[in-house]
N, CA and C of each residue as an Amber inpcrd file, in Angstrom:
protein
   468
  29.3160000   9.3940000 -53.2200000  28.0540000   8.7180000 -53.4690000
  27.9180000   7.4540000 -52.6430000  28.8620000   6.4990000 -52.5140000
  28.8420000   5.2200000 -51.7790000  28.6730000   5.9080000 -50.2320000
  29.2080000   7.1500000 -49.7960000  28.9390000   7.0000000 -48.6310000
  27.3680000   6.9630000 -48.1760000  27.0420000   7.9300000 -49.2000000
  25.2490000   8.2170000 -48.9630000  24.4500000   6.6400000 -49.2890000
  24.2720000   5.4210000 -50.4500000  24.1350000   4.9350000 -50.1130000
  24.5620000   3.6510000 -48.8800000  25.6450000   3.5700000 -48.6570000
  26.0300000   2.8480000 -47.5450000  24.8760000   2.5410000 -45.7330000
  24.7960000   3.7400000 -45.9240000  24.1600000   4.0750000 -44.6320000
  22.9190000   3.2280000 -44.6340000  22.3910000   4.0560000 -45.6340000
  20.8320000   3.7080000 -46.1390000  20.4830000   2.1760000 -46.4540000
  21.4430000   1.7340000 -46.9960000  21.6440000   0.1110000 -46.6370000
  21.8560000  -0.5900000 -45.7230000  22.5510000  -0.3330000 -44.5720000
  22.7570000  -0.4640000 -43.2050000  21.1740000  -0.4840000 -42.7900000
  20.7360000   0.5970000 -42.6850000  19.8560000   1.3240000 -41.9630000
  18.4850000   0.1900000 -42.5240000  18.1870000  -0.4740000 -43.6490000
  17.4350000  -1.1530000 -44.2740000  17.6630000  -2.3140000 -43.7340000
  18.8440000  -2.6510000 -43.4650000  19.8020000  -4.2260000 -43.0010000
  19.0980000  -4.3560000 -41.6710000  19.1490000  -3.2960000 -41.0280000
  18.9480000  -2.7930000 -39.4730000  17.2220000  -3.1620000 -39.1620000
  16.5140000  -2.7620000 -39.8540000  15.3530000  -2.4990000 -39.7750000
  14.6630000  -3.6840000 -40.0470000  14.9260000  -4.6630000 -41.1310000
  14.4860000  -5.8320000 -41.7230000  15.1240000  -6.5690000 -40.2750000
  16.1510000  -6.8830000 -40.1570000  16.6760000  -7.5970000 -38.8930000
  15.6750000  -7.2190000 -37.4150000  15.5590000  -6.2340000 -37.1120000
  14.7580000  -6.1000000 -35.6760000  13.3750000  -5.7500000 -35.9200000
  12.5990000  -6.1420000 -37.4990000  11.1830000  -6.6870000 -37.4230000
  11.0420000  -7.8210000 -36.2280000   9.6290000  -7.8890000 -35.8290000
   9.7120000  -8.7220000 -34.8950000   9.2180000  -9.9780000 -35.1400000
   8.8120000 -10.4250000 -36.7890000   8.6850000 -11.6620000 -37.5160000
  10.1970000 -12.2470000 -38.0210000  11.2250000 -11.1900000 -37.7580000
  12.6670000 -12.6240000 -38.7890000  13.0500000 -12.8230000 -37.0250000
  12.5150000 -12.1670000 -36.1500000  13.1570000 -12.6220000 -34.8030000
  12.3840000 -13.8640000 -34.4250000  11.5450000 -13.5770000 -34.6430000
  10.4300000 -14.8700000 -33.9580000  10.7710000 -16.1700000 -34.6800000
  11.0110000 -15.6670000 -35.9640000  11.5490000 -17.2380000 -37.3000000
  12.4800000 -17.7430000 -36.5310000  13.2100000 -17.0130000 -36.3690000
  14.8100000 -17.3560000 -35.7210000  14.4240000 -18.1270000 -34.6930000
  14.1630000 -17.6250000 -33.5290000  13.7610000 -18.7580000 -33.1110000
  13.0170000 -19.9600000 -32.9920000  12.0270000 -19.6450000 -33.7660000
  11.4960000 -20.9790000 -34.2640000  12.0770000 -21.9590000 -34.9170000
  13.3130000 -21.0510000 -35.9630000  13.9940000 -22.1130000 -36.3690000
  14.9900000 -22.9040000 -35.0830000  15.5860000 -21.9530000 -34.3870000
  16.2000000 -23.2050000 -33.1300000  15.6720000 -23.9500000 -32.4380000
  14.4190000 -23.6480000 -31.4510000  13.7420000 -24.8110000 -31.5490000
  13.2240000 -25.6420000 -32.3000000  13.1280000 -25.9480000 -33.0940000
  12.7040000 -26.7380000 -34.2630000  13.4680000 -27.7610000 -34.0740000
  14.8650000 -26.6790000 -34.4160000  16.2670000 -27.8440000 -34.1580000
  16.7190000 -29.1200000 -33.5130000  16.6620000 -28.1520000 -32.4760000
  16.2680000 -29.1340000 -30.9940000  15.2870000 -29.9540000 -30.3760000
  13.9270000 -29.7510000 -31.1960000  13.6120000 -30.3770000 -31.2450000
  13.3680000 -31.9430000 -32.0010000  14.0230000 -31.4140000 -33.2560000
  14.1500000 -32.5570000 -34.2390000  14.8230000 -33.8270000 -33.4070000
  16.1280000 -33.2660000 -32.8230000  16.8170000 -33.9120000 -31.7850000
  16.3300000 -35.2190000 -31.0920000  15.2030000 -34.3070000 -30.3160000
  14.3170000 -35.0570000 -29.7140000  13.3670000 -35.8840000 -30.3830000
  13.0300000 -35.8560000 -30.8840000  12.0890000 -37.0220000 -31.9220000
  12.9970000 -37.9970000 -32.4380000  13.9910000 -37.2530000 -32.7840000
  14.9080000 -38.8190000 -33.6900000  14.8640000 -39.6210000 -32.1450000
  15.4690000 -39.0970000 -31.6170000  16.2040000 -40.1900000 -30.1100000
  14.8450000 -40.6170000 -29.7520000  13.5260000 -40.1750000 -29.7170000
  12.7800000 -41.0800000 -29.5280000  12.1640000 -41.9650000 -30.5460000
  12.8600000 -41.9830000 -31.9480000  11.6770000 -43.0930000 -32.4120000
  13.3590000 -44.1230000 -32.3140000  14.5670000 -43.3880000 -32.5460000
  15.2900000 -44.4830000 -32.1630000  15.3400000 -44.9730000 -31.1160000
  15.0490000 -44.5270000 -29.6840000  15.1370000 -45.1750000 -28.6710000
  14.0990000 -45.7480000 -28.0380000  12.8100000 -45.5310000 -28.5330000
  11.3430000 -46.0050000 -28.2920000  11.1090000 -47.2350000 -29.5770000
  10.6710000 -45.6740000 -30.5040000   9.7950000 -46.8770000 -31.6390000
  10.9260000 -47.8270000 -32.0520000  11.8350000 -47.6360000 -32.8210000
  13.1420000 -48.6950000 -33.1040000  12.9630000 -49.7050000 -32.6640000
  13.0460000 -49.7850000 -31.2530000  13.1000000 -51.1480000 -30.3120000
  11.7080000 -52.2260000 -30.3600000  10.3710000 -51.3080000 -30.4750000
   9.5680000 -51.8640000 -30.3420000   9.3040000 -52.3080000 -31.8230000
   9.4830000 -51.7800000 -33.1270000   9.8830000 -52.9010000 -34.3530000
  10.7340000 -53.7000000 -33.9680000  11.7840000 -53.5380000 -33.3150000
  12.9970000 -54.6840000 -33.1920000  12.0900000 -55.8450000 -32.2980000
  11.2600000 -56.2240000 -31.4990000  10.6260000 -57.0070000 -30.8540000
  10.1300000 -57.9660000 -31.8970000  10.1990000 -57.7310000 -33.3220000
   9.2020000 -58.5440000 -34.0050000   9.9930000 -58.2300000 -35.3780000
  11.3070000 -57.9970000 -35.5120000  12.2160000 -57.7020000 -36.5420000
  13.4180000 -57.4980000 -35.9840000  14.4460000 -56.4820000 -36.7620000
  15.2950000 -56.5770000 -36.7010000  15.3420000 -55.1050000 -35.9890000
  15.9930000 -54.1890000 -35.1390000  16.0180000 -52.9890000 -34.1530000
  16.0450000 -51.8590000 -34.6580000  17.3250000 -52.0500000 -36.0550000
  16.9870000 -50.6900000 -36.3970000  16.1380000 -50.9220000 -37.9560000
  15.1290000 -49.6190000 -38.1950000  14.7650000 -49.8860000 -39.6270000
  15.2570000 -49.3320000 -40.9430000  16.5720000 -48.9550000 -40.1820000
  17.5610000 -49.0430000 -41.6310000  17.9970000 -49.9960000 -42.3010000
  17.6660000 -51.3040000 -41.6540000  18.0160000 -52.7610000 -42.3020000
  16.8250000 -53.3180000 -43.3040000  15.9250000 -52.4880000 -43.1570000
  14.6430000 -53.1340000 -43.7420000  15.1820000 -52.5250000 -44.7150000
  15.4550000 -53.8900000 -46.2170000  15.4410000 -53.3390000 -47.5480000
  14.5640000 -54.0030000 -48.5830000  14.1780000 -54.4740000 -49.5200000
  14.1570000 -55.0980000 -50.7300000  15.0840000 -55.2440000 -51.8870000
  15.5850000 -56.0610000 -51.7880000  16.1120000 -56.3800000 -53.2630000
  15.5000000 -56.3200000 -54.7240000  15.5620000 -55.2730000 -55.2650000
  15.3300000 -55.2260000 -57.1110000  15.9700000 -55.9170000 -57.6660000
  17.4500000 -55.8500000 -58.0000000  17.8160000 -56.0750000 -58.4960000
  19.3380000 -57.0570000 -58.1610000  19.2720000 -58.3100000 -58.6140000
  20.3860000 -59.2500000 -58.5510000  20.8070000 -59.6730000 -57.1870000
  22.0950000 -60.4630000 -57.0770000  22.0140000 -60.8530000 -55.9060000
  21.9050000 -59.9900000 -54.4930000  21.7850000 -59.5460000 -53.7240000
  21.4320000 -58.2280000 -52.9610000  22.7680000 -59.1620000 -51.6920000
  23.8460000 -58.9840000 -51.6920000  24.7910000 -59.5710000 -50.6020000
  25.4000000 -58.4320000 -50.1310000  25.7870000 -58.0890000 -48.3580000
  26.3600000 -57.5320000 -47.8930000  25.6390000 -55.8020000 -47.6500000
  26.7670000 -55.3170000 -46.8790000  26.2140000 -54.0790000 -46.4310000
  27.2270000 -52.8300000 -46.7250000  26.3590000 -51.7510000 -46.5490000
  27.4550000 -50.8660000 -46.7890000  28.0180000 -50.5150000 -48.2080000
  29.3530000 -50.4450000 -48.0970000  30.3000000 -49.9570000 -49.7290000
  30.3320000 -51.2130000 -50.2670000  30.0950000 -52.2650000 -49.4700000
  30.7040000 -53.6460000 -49.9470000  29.4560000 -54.5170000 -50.5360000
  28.5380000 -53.6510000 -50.7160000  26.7200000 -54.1400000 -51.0500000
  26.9030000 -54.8140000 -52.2320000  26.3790000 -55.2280000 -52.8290000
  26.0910000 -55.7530000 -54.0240000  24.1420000 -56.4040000 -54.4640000
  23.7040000 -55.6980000 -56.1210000  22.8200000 -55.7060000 -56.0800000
  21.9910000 -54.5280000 -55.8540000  20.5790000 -54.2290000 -56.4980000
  20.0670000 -52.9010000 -56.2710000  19.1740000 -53.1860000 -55.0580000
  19.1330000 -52.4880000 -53.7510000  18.1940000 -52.5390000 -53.0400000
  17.3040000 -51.1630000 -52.6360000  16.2490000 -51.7910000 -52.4410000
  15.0940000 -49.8750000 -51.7380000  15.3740000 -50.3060000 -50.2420000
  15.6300000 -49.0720000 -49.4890000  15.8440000 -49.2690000 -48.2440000
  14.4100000 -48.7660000 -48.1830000  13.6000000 -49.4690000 -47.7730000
  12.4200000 -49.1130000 -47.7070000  11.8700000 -48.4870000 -45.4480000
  12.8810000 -49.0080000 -45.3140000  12.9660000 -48.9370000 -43.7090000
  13.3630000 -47.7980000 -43.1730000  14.3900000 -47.0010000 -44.1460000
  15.1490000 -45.5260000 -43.6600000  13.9280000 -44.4400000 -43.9890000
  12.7990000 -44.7350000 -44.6980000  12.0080000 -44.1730000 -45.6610000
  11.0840000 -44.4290000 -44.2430000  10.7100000 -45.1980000 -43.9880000
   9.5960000 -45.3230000 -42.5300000   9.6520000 -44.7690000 -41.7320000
  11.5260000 -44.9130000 -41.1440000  11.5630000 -44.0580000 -40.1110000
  11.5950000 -42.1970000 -40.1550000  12.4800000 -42.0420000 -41.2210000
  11.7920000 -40.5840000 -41.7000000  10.3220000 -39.8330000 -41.3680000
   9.8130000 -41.1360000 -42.0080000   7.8870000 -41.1180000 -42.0830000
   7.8200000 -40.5340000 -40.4280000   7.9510000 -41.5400000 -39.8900000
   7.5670000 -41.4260000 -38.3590000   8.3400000 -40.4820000 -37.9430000
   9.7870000 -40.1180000 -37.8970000  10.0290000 -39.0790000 -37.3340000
   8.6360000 -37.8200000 -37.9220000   8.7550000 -38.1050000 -38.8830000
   8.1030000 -36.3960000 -39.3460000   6.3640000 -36.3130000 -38.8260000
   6.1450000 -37.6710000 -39.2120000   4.7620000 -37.8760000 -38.1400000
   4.6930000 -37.4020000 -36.5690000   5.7240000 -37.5950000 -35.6960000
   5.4500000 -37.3880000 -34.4160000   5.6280000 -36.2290000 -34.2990000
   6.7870000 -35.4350000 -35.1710000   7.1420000 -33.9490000 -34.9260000
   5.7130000 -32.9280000 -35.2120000   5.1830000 -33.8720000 -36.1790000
   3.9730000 -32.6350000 -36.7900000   3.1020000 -33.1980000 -35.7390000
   2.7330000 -34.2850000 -35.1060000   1.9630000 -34.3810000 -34.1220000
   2.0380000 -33.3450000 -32.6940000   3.0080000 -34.0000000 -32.5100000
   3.5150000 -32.7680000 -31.0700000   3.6660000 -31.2230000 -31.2710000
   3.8410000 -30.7240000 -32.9470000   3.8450000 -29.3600000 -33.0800000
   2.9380000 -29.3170000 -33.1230000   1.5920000 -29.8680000 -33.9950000
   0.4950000 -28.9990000 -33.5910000  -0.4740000 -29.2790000 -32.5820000
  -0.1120000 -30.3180000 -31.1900000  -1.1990000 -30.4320000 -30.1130000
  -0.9530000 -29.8640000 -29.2660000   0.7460000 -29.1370000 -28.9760000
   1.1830000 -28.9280000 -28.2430000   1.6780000 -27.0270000 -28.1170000
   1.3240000 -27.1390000 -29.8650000   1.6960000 -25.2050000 -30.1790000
   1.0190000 -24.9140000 -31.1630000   0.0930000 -25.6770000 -31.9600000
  -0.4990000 -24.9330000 -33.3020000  -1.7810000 -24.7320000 -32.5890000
  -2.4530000 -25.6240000 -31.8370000  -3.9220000 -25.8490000 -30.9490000
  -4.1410000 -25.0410000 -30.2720000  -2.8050000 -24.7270000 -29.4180000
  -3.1960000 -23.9230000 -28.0010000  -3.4600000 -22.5620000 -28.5190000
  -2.3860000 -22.1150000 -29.4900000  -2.3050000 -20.9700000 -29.5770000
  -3.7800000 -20.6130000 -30.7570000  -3.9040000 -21.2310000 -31.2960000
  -5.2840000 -21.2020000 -31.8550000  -6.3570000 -20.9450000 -30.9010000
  -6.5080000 -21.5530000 -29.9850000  -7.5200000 -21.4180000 -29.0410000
  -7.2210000 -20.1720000 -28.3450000  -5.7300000 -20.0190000 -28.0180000
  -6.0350000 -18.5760000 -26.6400000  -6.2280000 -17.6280000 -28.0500000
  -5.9690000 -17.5410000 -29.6210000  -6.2880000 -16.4920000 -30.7140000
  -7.8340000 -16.2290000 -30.0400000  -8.7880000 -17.2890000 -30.3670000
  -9.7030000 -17.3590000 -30.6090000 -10.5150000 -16.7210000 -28.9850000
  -9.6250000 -16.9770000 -28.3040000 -10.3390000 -16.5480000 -26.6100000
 -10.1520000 -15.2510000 -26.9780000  -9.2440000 -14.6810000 -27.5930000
  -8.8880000 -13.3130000 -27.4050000  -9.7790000 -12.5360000 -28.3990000
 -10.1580000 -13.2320000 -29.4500000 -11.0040000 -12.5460000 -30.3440000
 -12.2800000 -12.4250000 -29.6530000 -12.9260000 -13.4090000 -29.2330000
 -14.1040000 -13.3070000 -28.6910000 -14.0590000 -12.2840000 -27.4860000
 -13.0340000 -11.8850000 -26.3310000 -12.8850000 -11.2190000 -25.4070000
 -13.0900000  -9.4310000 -26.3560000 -12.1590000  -9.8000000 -27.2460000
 -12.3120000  -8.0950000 -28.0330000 -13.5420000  -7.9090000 -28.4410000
 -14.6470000  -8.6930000 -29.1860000 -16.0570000  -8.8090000 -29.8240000
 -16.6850000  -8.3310000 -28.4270000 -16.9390000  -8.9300000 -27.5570000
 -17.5810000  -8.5750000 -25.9840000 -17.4470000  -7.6010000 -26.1160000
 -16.1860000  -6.6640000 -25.9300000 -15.7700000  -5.4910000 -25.2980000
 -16.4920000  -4.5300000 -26.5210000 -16.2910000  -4.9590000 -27.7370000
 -16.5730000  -3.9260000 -29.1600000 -18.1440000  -3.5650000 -28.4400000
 -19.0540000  -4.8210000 -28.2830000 -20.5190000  -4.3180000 -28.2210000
 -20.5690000  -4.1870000 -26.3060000 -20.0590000  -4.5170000 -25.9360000
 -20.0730000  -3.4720000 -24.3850000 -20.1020000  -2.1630000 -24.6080000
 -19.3730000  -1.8490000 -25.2580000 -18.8410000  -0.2650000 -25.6570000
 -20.0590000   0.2430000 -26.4730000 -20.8360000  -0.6010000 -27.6310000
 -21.4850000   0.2650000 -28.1690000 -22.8590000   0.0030000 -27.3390000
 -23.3640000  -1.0230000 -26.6750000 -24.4890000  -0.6380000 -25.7960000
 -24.5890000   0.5420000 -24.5850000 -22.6670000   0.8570000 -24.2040000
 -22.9730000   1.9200000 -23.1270000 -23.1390000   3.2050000 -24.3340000
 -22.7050000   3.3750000 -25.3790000 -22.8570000   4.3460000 -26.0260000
 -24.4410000   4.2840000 -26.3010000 -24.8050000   3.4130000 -26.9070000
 -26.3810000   3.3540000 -27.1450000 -27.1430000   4.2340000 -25.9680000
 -26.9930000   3.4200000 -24.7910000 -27.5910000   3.7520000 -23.9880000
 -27.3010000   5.6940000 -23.6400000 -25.9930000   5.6860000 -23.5510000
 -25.5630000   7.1480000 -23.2460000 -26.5570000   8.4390000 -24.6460000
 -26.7410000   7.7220000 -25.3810000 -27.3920000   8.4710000 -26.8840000
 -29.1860000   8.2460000 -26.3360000 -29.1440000   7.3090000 -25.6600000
 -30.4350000   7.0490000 -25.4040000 -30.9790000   7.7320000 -24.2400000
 -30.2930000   8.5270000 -23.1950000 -30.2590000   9.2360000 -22.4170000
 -30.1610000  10.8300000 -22.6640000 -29.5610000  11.0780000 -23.3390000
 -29.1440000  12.4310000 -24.4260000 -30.4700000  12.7770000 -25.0490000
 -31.1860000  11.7280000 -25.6220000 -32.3890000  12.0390000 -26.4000000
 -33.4600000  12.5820000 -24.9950000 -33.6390000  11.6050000 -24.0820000
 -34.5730000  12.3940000 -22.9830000 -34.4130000  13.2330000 -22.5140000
 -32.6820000  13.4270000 -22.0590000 -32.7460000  14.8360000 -21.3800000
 -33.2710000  15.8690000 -22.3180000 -33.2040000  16.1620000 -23.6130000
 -33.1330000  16.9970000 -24.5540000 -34.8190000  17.0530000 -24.8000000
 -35.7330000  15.6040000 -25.0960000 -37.1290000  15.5180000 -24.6880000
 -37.4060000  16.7160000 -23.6070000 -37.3180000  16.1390000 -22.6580000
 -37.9020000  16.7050000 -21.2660000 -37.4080000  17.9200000 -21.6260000
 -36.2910000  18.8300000 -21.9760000 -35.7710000  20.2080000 -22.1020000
 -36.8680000  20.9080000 -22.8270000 -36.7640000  19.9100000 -24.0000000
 -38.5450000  20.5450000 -25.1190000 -39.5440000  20.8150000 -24.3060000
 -40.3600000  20.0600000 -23.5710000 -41.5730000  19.5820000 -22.9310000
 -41.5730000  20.5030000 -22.0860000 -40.3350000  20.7410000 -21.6180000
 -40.4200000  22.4610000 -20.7890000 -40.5190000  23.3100000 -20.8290000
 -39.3840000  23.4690000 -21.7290000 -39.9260000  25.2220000 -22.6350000
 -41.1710000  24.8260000 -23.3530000 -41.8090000  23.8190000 -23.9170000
 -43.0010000  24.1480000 -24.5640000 -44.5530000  24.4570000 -23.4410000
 -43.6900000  24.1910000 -22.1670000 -45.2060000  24.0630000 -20.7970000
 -44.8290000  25.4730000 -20.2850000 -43.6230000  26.0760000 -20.5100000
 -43.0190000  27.4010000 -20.0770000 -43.5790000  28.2620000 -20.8850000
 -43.5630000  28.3170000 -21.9850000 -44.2450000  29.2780000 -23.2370000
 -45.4660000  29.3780000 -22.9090000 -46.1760000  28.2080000 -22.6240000
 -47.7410000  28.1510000 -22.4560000 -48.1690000  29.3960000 -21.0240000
 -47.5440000  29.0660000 -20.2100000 -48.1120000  30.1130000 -18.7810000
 -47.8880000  31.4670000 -19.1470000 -46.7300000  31.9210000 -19.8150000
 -46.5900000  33.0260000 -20.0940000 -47.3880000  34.1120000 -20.9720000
């Protein structure tokens, strides 16, 4: 019995895997990746600096103190603080990523969708005006066929 289902599970494993939507995920998920990459290093190596012009460089230092004396950093902290700064830069990473994903791949590809729909709509009523017309031609020849035999009957 295990051998018969075995296969059939394989064969399901097989099939779900070389859909051509968990392939496309897949890679979407690696670029993604890599791209995340790229956004951190630029808000750390861009935006970072340009808060640091008018603060402190990185905005993991930006905190508030809640609670008690707020001394030191790290394990050695003391006091409750909101890092309210690690929370910004997050913000902005995720801001620029969703910016650049969709001006750069949600837009375009929206637009060539939309070129392509309209190119298929053209073609749908191209097709049915040559048919029109071809039906509209069919009817005269078939006219004139009448009009003949009915002028043919008459002499006879």
């Amino acid at each position: 019995m295990s051998e018969k289902s075995d296969p059939s599970l394989w064969q399901g494993f097989k099939a779900f895997l070389m859909r051509g939507n968990v392939i496309d995920l897949a890679v979407a998920v690696v670029i993604g990746a890599a791209f995340t990459n790229i956004v951190n290093s630029v808000v750390k190596g861009v935006i970072n600096p340009l808060i640091g012009a008018f603060g402190t460089q990185s905005l993991d230092s930006y905190s508030s103190c809640l609670k008690g004396p707020c001394t030191g950093t790290g394990d050695t902290a003391t006091g409750v603080r909101i890092l309210w700064g690690s929370v910004l830069g997050a913000t902005l990473s995720f801001l620029i990523t969703a910016a650049v994903v969709y001006f750069l791949m949600v837009l375009p590809m929206a637009k060539y969708l939309a070129r392509q729909e309209a190119r298929r709509k053209a073609k749908e009523s191209a097709e049915e005006i040559i048919e029109v017309t071809e039906l509209e031609v069919l009817k005269e020849i078939r006219d004139e066929l009448v009009a003949q035999r009915g002028s043919g009957h008459d002499r006879s």
